[in-house]
């Protein structure tokens, strides 16, 4: 299949306006004749469900949580970018576009990214109107802060809880439409398959997580807003329930999966403390505005720190290596995430890591506390410091934080065209669940921007183009494809329950996570990837012979839920490895050790790899087929990223 | 491993856990032993250990609500030794660490107890009543598009900060569980105050408070008796002041109502 991005022709700045004029419209009286399913109620899903309902469509929204307010968007800390140029520091739509393309290491589609930068300004306006309490200056106007990969201050925030406030804004808009009866909300309902009728997405199969009932739902179009797949790695900053199942089932029904190996490792997370660890906690990138990253200059000193003979405060200024400031004087501690993570790993690999495991570097606030005050620091980062202390039992006002990189975000996802439609007509993917805007590395404060852009300002326009061409006849679940998909879901539940093996879903998940982190994590090479591929295939086989789940499918059964998700993670993990093997270059979060410059920076190979790798499912136990969308850059010059 | 306190000794604990197969069936407390619990574990990681052990023995693991495990999603909802989210002030269950307990302790773990929060299974409860209260009016009625420039609505920093404080409610229900009347006043007041403080919320201020309070009563939450255990047990420090704001807003609305519904 030839991948057509459907990006409009014409000058970059005019594409979106032109496209909005050219797409077909559904007349206001006809909108109520169309049903749209939205799966997931995080920023992208809640914003889409509310906005589509406001337009007049009948929306059915689904979440596996007990409430739409719990989606993991809520945990985003630092902020949301927008090209408002309120700071008078030279920001513009084009600069945000440029920073995002460059930050993504030139592996994103220009037209999408420009549109994202354009609508970023509308997002802030919308959220303010909803009553989102963004941080403000004493004059009453909105405040900004800086984030990595940018030299302007364009990040809007609500202390360290920006995601929470934005999600509660979208949740309030969604709640209003639920009250009006325009959105029918299904909570504790997990999507387990997409129903495709005559080549078009026509509904979904869900399982009620309290009663176990498997249900069918029909609609004229289906929008997935189901988040990323970082939990393939077992340990990540994602919430415990975050999973790839909805996206993976869509993939198996014909939606191509793009750039699965593009995963983001966030540099500033609280290090692992033990085998029992269930998740990792992020310390916001905004901390790098004021915190200074360092390790001891020598291995000998680092060893004494690890043994507990020396405290960080005992190490003299001259004996510290502020490695990011040293290597990247222009951006200093605010280099993009992939660069910061790789450098931290390099320091630890050299034997200069701290903490008793040696897998940590310091993030030190002593300077800013001296320059301003502990109160001033608390105003900015209070809740983060408290969270750090609760988890580690150490006070970051007195001791530098210990941080280490952890899996945080996935740039890859379902392939979508400019309309956010997947390769299955009528099936859309929004937010982190698609691959579209961040290339090989996402800049800080851009995930919230993309989720809300897709939900509030893109899908409400583009879905009309598809629906206008669909007859406004009622849709039902009568077609045999529904019964077939439902039977498939039920059979899989039964199969998981019938294996009665010896290993728990968590044990398989941990094993998978370990393989992915070791061989498909911060640094990858062909040999390791090939090894991982074989091991994952083995693991998949073992899973279906030896997984242990008790109880029945007709009740609340959290181990059963987990088992289904782990089965999908294993298959996706294999595809991630395939993708990482195919991409014989380093770019953004994908660092292949064979392709590095002399000073250890990522070496892209634009001649051969300036494409989106869109993988096509070919059936059980068949290798997936690679389809390529060539990336064309007409508005930026491809250069080796330099933050020096 | 790089625990923050390498000298801390592992603990053995007795757990008394509420088990209830589903809403229709009566539940009871069941005793379990857990061994070698690291003080650096979170409370939920300790329950993970118990559940892995139960699963290995072929027994049904304990169902409980949880997700982000960083104190922000509001999913976790355990009543530990008679307190919402356990002994540590200003902390959700997921952020409670086992270093707050001692070797040999007996820990009682129950679900939130309130008529408006029926049990799904074991420790998991249904808090959809909170969603319905928000649906009754916890929003500003603005459609997507057409909002004025963000800086056209200047808001004094002190007001914005207070609205933010109220808006940080995570909707966990600890306030309801802590209240002897199972009142939801702190939850409702947090949303009412956030929007009452902000200019964007003024237009609908009266109908909002009336409708949200009416829905709160329909859901079967109890009355507020101003004892303040809600605020004392709130993991994110939602202030009792919000209840005062709610009462003022409610009285003003009732006295000058333009709610035609």
GROMACS .gro file of N, CA and C in nm, chain A residues 132-236:
model
  315
  132UNK      N    1  -0.904   2.694   3.379
  132UNK     CA    2  -0.779   2.627   3.419
  132UNK      C    3  -0.689   2.732   3.487
  133UNK      N    4  -0.652   2.708   3.612
  133UNK     CA    5  -0.575   2.810   3.685
  133UNK      C    6  -0.425   2.805   3.656
  134UNK      N    7  -0.388   2.855   3.538
  134UNK     CA    8  -0.245   2.863   3.502
  134UNK      C    9  -0.173   2.959   3.597
  135UNK      N   10  -0.041   2.940   3.607
  135UNK     CA   11   0.040   3.033   3.687
  135UNK      C   12   0.035   3.172   3.625
  136UNK      N   13   0.031   3.274   3.712
  136UNK     CA   14   0.022   3.413   3.665
  136UNK      C   15   0.126   3.501   3.731
  137UNK      N   16   0.154   3.610   3.663
  137UNK     CA   17   0.242   3.713   3.718
  137UNK      C   18   0.159   3.804   3.809
  138UNK      N   19   0.229   3.893   3.883
  138UNK     CA   20   0.154   3.980   3.974
  138UNK      C   21   0.060   4.075   3.901
  139UNK      N   22   0.090   4.106   3.776
  139UNK     CA   23   0.001   4.191   3.698
  139UNK      C   24  -0.124   4.121   3.650
  140UNK      N   25  -0.134   3.991   3.680
  140UNK     CA   26  -0.255   3.919   3.642
  140UNK      C   27  -0.247   3.846   3.510
  141UNK      N   28  -0.136   3.864   3.438
  141UNK     CA   29  -0.123   3.796   3.309
  141UNK      C   30  -0.053   3.660   3.327
  142UNK      N   31  -0.058   3.580   3.222
  142UNK     CA   32  -0.007   3.443   3.230
  142UNK      C   33   0.146   3.440   3.239
  143UNK      N   34   0.197   3.348   3.319
  143UNK     CA   35   0.342   3.333   3.336
  143UNK      C   36   0.394   3.222   3.246
  144UNK      N   37   0.523   3.226   3.217
  144UNK     CA   38   0.587   3.121   3.136
  144UNK      C   39   0.715   3.074   3.202
  145UNK      N   40   0.758   2.954   3.164
  145UNK     CA   41   0.892   2.911   3.201
  145UNK      C   42   0.958   2.842   3.082
  146UNK      N   43   1.085   2.808   3.100
  146UNK     CA   44   1.161   2.749   2.988
  146UNK      C   45   1.164   2.598   3.000
  147UNK      N   46   1.177   2.535   2.888
  147UNK     CA   47   1.191   2.390   2.883
  147UNK      C   48   1.304   2.353   2.790
  148UNK      N   49   1.344   2.226   2.796
  148UNK     CA   50   1.456   2.179   2.717
  148UNK      C   51   1.434   2.195   2.567
  149UNK      N   52   1.544   2.216   2.494
  149UNK     CA   53   1.538   2.218   2.349
  149UNK      C   54   1.486   2.347   2.291
  150UNK      N   55   1.465   2.449   2.373
  150UNK     CA   56   1.416   2.578   2.324
  150UNK      C   57   1.494   2.690   2.390
  151UNK      N   58   1.509   2.799   2.316
  151UNK     CA   59   1.579   2.914   2.374
  151UNK      C   60   1.484   3.030   2.400
  152UNK      N   61   1.355   3.001   2.394
  152UNK     CA   62   1.256   3.100   2.435
  152UNK      C   63   1.174   3.040   2.550
  153UNK      N   64   1.102   3.128   2.618
  153UNK     CA   65   1.024   3.087   2.733
  153UNK      C   66   0.878   3.082   2.689
  154UNK      N   67   0.830   2.961   2.658
  154UNK     CA   68   0.696   2.951   2.600
  154UNK      C   69   0.609   2.848   2.670
  155UNK      N   70   0.654   2.802   2.786
  155UNK     CA   71   0.581   2.695   2.852
  155UNK      C   72   0.486   2.752   2.958
  156UNK      N   73   0.358   2.725   2.941
  156UNK     CA   74   0.256   2.764   3.037
  156UNK      C   75   0.242   2.652   3.139
  157UNK      N   76   0.213   2.687   3.263
  157UNK     CA   77   0.215   2.583   3.365
  157UNK      C   78   0.122   2.615   3.480
  158UNK      N   79   0.092   2.513   3.557
  158UNK     CA   80   0.016   2.528   3.681
  158UNK      C   81   0.096   2.454   3.787
  159UNK      N   82   0.186   2.526   3.850
  159UNK     CA   83   0.287   2.471   3.940
  159UNK      C   84   0.344   2.342   3.879
  160UNK      N   85   0.355   2.233   3.953
  160UNK     CA   86   0.405   2.109   3.893
  160UNK      C   87   0.292   2.016   3.856
  161UNK      N   88   0.172   2.071   3.834
  161UNK     CA   89   0.054   1.989   3.811
  161UNK      C   90  -0.023   2.034   3.686
  162UNK      N   91   0.051   2.068   3.583
  162UNK     CA   92  -0.014   2.121   3.463
  162UNK      C   93  -0.106   2.019   3.398
  163UNK      N   94  -0.060   1.895   3.390
  163UNK     CA   95  -0.142   1.791   3.328
  163UNK      C   96  -0.273   1.773   3.402
  164UNK      N   97  -0.264   1.776   3.535
  164UNK     CA   98  -0.385   1.761   3.616
  164UNK      C   99  -0.485   1.871   3.582
  165UNK      N  100  -0.438   1.994   3.578
  165UNK     CA  101  -0.530   2.105   3.556
  165UNK      C  102  -0.587   2.104   3.415
  166UNK      N  103  -0.504   2.069   3.317
  166UNK     CA  104  -0.556   2.062   3.180
  166UNK      C  105  -0.655   1.947   3.165
  167UNK      N  106  -0.623   1.834   3.228
  167UNK     CA  107  -0.714   1.720   3.215
  167UNK      C  108  -0.846   1.751   3.285
  168UNK      N  109  -0.839   1.813   3.401
  168UNK     CA  110  -0.965   1.845   3.470
  168UNK      C  111  -1.045   1.947   3.388
  169UNK      N  112  -0.977   2.032   3.312
  169UNK     CA  113  -1.048   2.122   3.221
  169UNK      C  114  -1.121   2.044   3.113
  170UNK      N  115  -1.050   1.952   3.049
  170UNK     CA  116  -1.112   1.871   2.944
  170UNK      C  117  -1.222   1.781   3.003
  171UNK      N  118  -1.197   1.730   3.123
  171UNK     CA  119  -1.295   1.646   3.193
  171UNK      C  120  -1.422   1.727   3.222
  172UNK      N  121  -1.405   1.854   3.257
  172UNK     CA  122  -1.523   1.936   3.286
  172UNK      C  123  -1.603   1.958   3.158
  173UNK      N  124  -1.534   1.981   3.046
  173UNK     CA  125  -1.606   1.998   2.919
  173UNK      C  126  -1.678   1.868   2.882
  174UNK      N  127  -1.610   1.756   2.906
  174UNK     CA  128  -1.671   1.626   2.878
  174UNK      C  129  -1.791   1.603   2.970
  175UNK      N  130  -1.776   1.637   3.098
  175UNK     CA  131  -1.885   1.617   3.195
  175UNK      C  132  -2.009   1.695   3.153
  176UNK      N  133  -1.985   1.815   3.101
  176UNK     CA  134  -2.097   1.898   3.057
  176UNK      C  135  -2.174   1.828   2.944
  177UNK      N  136  -2.103   1.767   2.852
  177UNK     CA  137  -2.169   1.699   2.741
  177UNK      C  138  -2.236   1.569   2.787
  178UNK      N  139  -2.180   1.506   2.889
  178UNK     CA  140  -2.246   1.387   2.945
  178UNK      C  141  -2.379   1.431   3.005
  179UNK      N  142  -2.377   1.544   3.078
  179UNK     CA  143  -2.500   1.594   3.139
  179UNK      C  144  -2.604   1.628   3.033
  180UNK      N  145  -2.559   1.681   2.920
  180UNK     CA  146  -2.652   1.714   2.811
  180UNK      C  147  -2.703   1.590   2.737
  181UNK      N  148  -2.643   1.477   2.766
  181UNK     CA  149  -2.684   1.354   2.697
  181UNK      C  150  -2.619   1.337   2.561
  182UNK      N  151  -2.523   1.425   2.526
  182UNK     CA  152  -2.457   1.413   2.395
  182UNK      C  153  -2.341   1.314   2.399
  183UNK      N  154  -2.288   1.290   2.518
  183UNK     CA  155  -2.186   1.185   2.533
  183UNK      C  156  -2.242   1.078   2.626
  184UNK      N  157  -2.235   0.953   2.580
  184UNK     CA  158  -2.268   0.843   2.670
  184UNK      C  159  -2.134   0.789   2.720
  185UNK      N  160  -2.114   0.795   2.851
  185UNK     CA  161  -1.984   0.760   2.908
  185UNK      C  162  -1.985   0.616   2.960
  186UNK      N  163  -1.888   0.537   2.917
  186UNK     CA  164  -1.872   0.399   2.966
  186UNK      C  165  -1.742   0.393   3.045
  187UNK      N  166  -1.752   0.383   3.178
  187UNK     CA  167  -1.631   0.371   3.260
  187UNK      C  168  -1.601   0.223   3.285
  188UNK      N  169  -1.482   0.197   3.336
  188UNK     CA  170  -1.435   0.060   3.363
  188UNK      C  171  -1.470  -0.033   3.247
  189UNK      N  172  -1.447   0.016   3.126
  189UNK     CA  173  -1.473  -0.061   3.005
  189UNK      C  174  -1.346  -0.062   2.921
  190UNK      N  175  -1.291  -0.179   2.900
  190UNK     CA  176  -1.166  -0.188   2.826
  190UNK      C  177  -1.192  -0.233   2.683
  191UNK      N  178  -1.139  -0.156   2.588
  191UNK     CA  179  -1.155  -0.193   2.448
  191UNK      C  180  -1.064  -0.311   2.416
  192UNK      N  181  -1.124  -0.418   2.361
  192UNK     CA  182  -1.042  -0.536   2.330
  192UNK      C  183  -1.040  -0.571   2.182
  193UNK      N  184  -1.116  -0.498   2.100
  193UNK     CA  185  -1.103  -0.517   1.955
  193UNK      C  186  -1.174  -0.405   1.880
  194UNK      N  187  -1.130  -0.385   1.756
  194UNK     CA  188  -1.198  -0.294   1.664
  194UNK      C  189  -1.279  -0.381   1.570
  195UNK      N  190  -1.398  -0.336   1.534
  195UNK     CA  191  -1.479  -0.411   1.436
  195UNK      C  192  -1.470  -0.340   1.302
  196UNK      N  193  -1.426  -0.414   1.202
  196UNK     CA  194  -1.412  -0.358   1.068
  196UNK      C  195  -1.518  -0.424   0.978
  197UNK      N  196  -1.602  -0.341   0.917
  197UNK     CA  197  -1.706  -0.392   0.827
  197UNK      C  198  -1.680  -0.335   0.688
  198UNK      N  199  -1.667  -0.421   0.590
  198UNK     CA  200  -1.639  -0.380   0.453
  198UNK      C  201  -1.523  -0.280   0.446
  199UNK      N  202  -1.418  -0.310   0.520
  199UNK     CA  203  -1.298  -0.226   0.515
  199UNK      C  204  -1.305  -0.098   0.595
  200UNK      N  205  -1.415  -0.075   0.665
  200UNK     CA  206  -1.425   0.049   0.743
  200UNK      C  207  -1.448   0.018   0.890
  201UNK      N  208  -1.389   0.100   0.977
  201UNK     CA  209  -1.408   0.081   1.120
  201UNK      C  210  -1.552   0.115   1.154
  202UNK      N  211  -1.621   0.021   1.219
  202UNK     CA  212  -1.763   0.041   1.246
  202UNK      C  213  -1.799   0.017   1.393
  203UNK      N  214  -1.699  -0.009   1.475
  203UNK     CA  215  -1.734  -0.029   1.615
  203UNK      C  216  -1.621  -0.093   1.693
  204UNK      N  217  -1.651  -0.124   1.817
  204UNK     CA  218  -1.550  -0.185   1.904
  204UNK      C  219  -1.614  -0.292   1.993
  205UNK      N  220  -1.528  -0.375   2.049
  205UNK     CA  221  -1.569  -0.474   2.148
  205UNK      C  222  -1.506  -0.432   2.281
  206UNK      N  223  -1.585  -0.432   2.387
  206UNK     CA  224  -1.530  -0.394   2.517
  206UNK      C  225  -1.561  -0.502   2.620
  207UNK      N  226  -1.484  -0.499   2.727
  207UNK     CA  227  -1.514  -0.586   2.841
  207UNK      C  228  -1.536  -0.496   2.962
  208UNK      N  229  -1.649  -0.516   3.028
  208UNK     CA  230  -1.678  -0.443   3.151
  208UNK      C  231  -1.591  -0.501   3.262
  209UNK      N  232  -1.508  -0.417   3.321
  209UNK     CA  233  -1.407  -0.469   3.413
  209UNK      C  234  -1.465  -0.503   3.551
  210UNK      N  235  -1.590  -0.466   3.577
  210UNK     CA  236  -1.651  -0.503   3.704
  210UNK      C  237  -1.731  -0.633   3.690
  211UNK      N  238  -1.809  -0.643   3.581
  211UNK     CA  239  -1.895  -0.763   3.565
  211UNK      C  240  -1.834  -0.866   3.471
  212UNK      N  241  -1.735  -0.824   3.391
  212UNK     CA  242  -1.677  -0.916   3.294
  212UNK      C  243  -1.756  -0.927   3.165
  213UNK      N  244  -1.867  -0.855   3.156
  213UNK     CA  245  -1.952  -0.868   3.036
  213UNK      C  246  -1.879  -0.814   2.912
  214UNK      N  247  -1.883  -0.892   2.805
  214UNK     CA  248  -1.824  -0.849   2.678
  214UNK      C  249  -1.935  -0.786   2.593
  215UNK      N  250  -1.911  -0.661   2.549
  215UNK     CA  251  -2.016  -0.586   2.479
  215UNK      C  252  -1.971  -0.544   2.340
  216UNK      N  253  -2.069  -0.521   2.252
  216UNK     CA  254  -2.040  -0.469   2.118
  216UNK      C  255  -2.098  -0.328   2.107
  217UNK      N  256  -2.026  -0.240   2.038
  217UNK     CA  257  -2.072  -0.103   2.019
  217UNK      C  258  -2.047  -0.062   1.874
  218UNK      N  259  -2.149  -0.005   1.810
  218UNK     CA  260  -2.134   0.037   1.671
  218UNK      C  261  -2.130   0.189   1.661
  219UNK      N  262  -2.065   0.238   1.556
  219UNK     CA  263  -2.060   0.382   1.530
  219UNK      C  264  -2.017   0.404   1.385
  220UNK      N  265  -2.030   0.529   1.340
  220UNK     CA  266  -1.986   0.561   1.204
  220UNK      C  267  -1.835   0.581   1.196
  221UNK      N  268  -1.773   0.611   1.308
  221UNK     CA  269  -1.627   0.627   1.311
  221UNK      C  270  -1.577   0.598   1.451
  222UNK      N  271  -1.451   0.560   1.459
  222UNK     CA  272  -1.390   0.527   1.589
  222UNK      C  273  -1.262   0.611   1.605
  223UNK      N  274  -1.252   0.680   1.718
  223UNK     CA  275  -1.132   0.759   1.747
  223UNK      C  276  -1.059   0.694   1.865
  224UNK      N  277  -0.934   0.656   1.842
  224UNK     CA  278  -0.854   0.601   1.951
  224UNK      C  279  -0.773   0.713   2.014
  225UNK      N  280  -0.778   0.720   2.145
  225UNK     CA  281  -0.697   0.819   2.219
  225UNK      C  282  -0.647   0.745   2.341
  226UNK      N  283  -0.574   0.638   2.314
  226UNK     CA  284  -0.546   0.539   2.418
  226UNK      C  285  -0.403   0.544   2.472
  227UNK      N  286  -0.331   0.651   2.438
  227UNK     CA  287  -0.202   0.672   2.502
  227UNK      C  288  -0.088   0.590   2.443
  228UNK      N  289   0.023   0.592   2.511
  228UNK     CA  290   0.146   0.531   2.459
  228UNK      C  291   0.172   0.392   2.517
  229UNK      N  292   0.285   0.336   2.476
  229UNK     CA  293   0.315   0.196   2.511
  229UNK      C  294   0.442   0.183   2.594
  230UNK      N  295   0.476   0.288   2.669
  230UNK     CA  296   0.600   0.286   2.748
  230UNK      C  297   0.606   0.170   2.845
  231UNK      N  298   0.492   0.117   2.884
  231UNK     CA  299   0.492   0.007   2.980
  231UNK      C  300   0.539  -0.126   2.921
  232UNK      N  301   0.570  -0.128   2.792
  232UNK     CA  302   0.638  -0.245   2.736
  232UNK      C  303   0.764  -0.273   2.820
  233UNK      N  304   0.825  -0.166   2.871
  233UNK     CA  305   0.950  -0.177   2.946
  233UNK      C  306   0.929  -0.218   3.092
  234UNK      N  307   0.808  -0.251   3.130
  234UNK     CA  308   0.767  -0.281   3.267
  234UNK      C  309   0.785  -0.158   3.356
  235UNK      N  310   0.908  -0.118   3.382
  235UNK     CA  311   0.928   0.002   3.463
  235UNK      C  312   0.928   0.124   3.372
  236UNK      N  313   0.842   0.218   3.402
  236UNK     CA  314   0.840   0.344   3.328
  236UNK      C  315   0.770   0.445   3.416
   0.00000   0.00000   0.00000
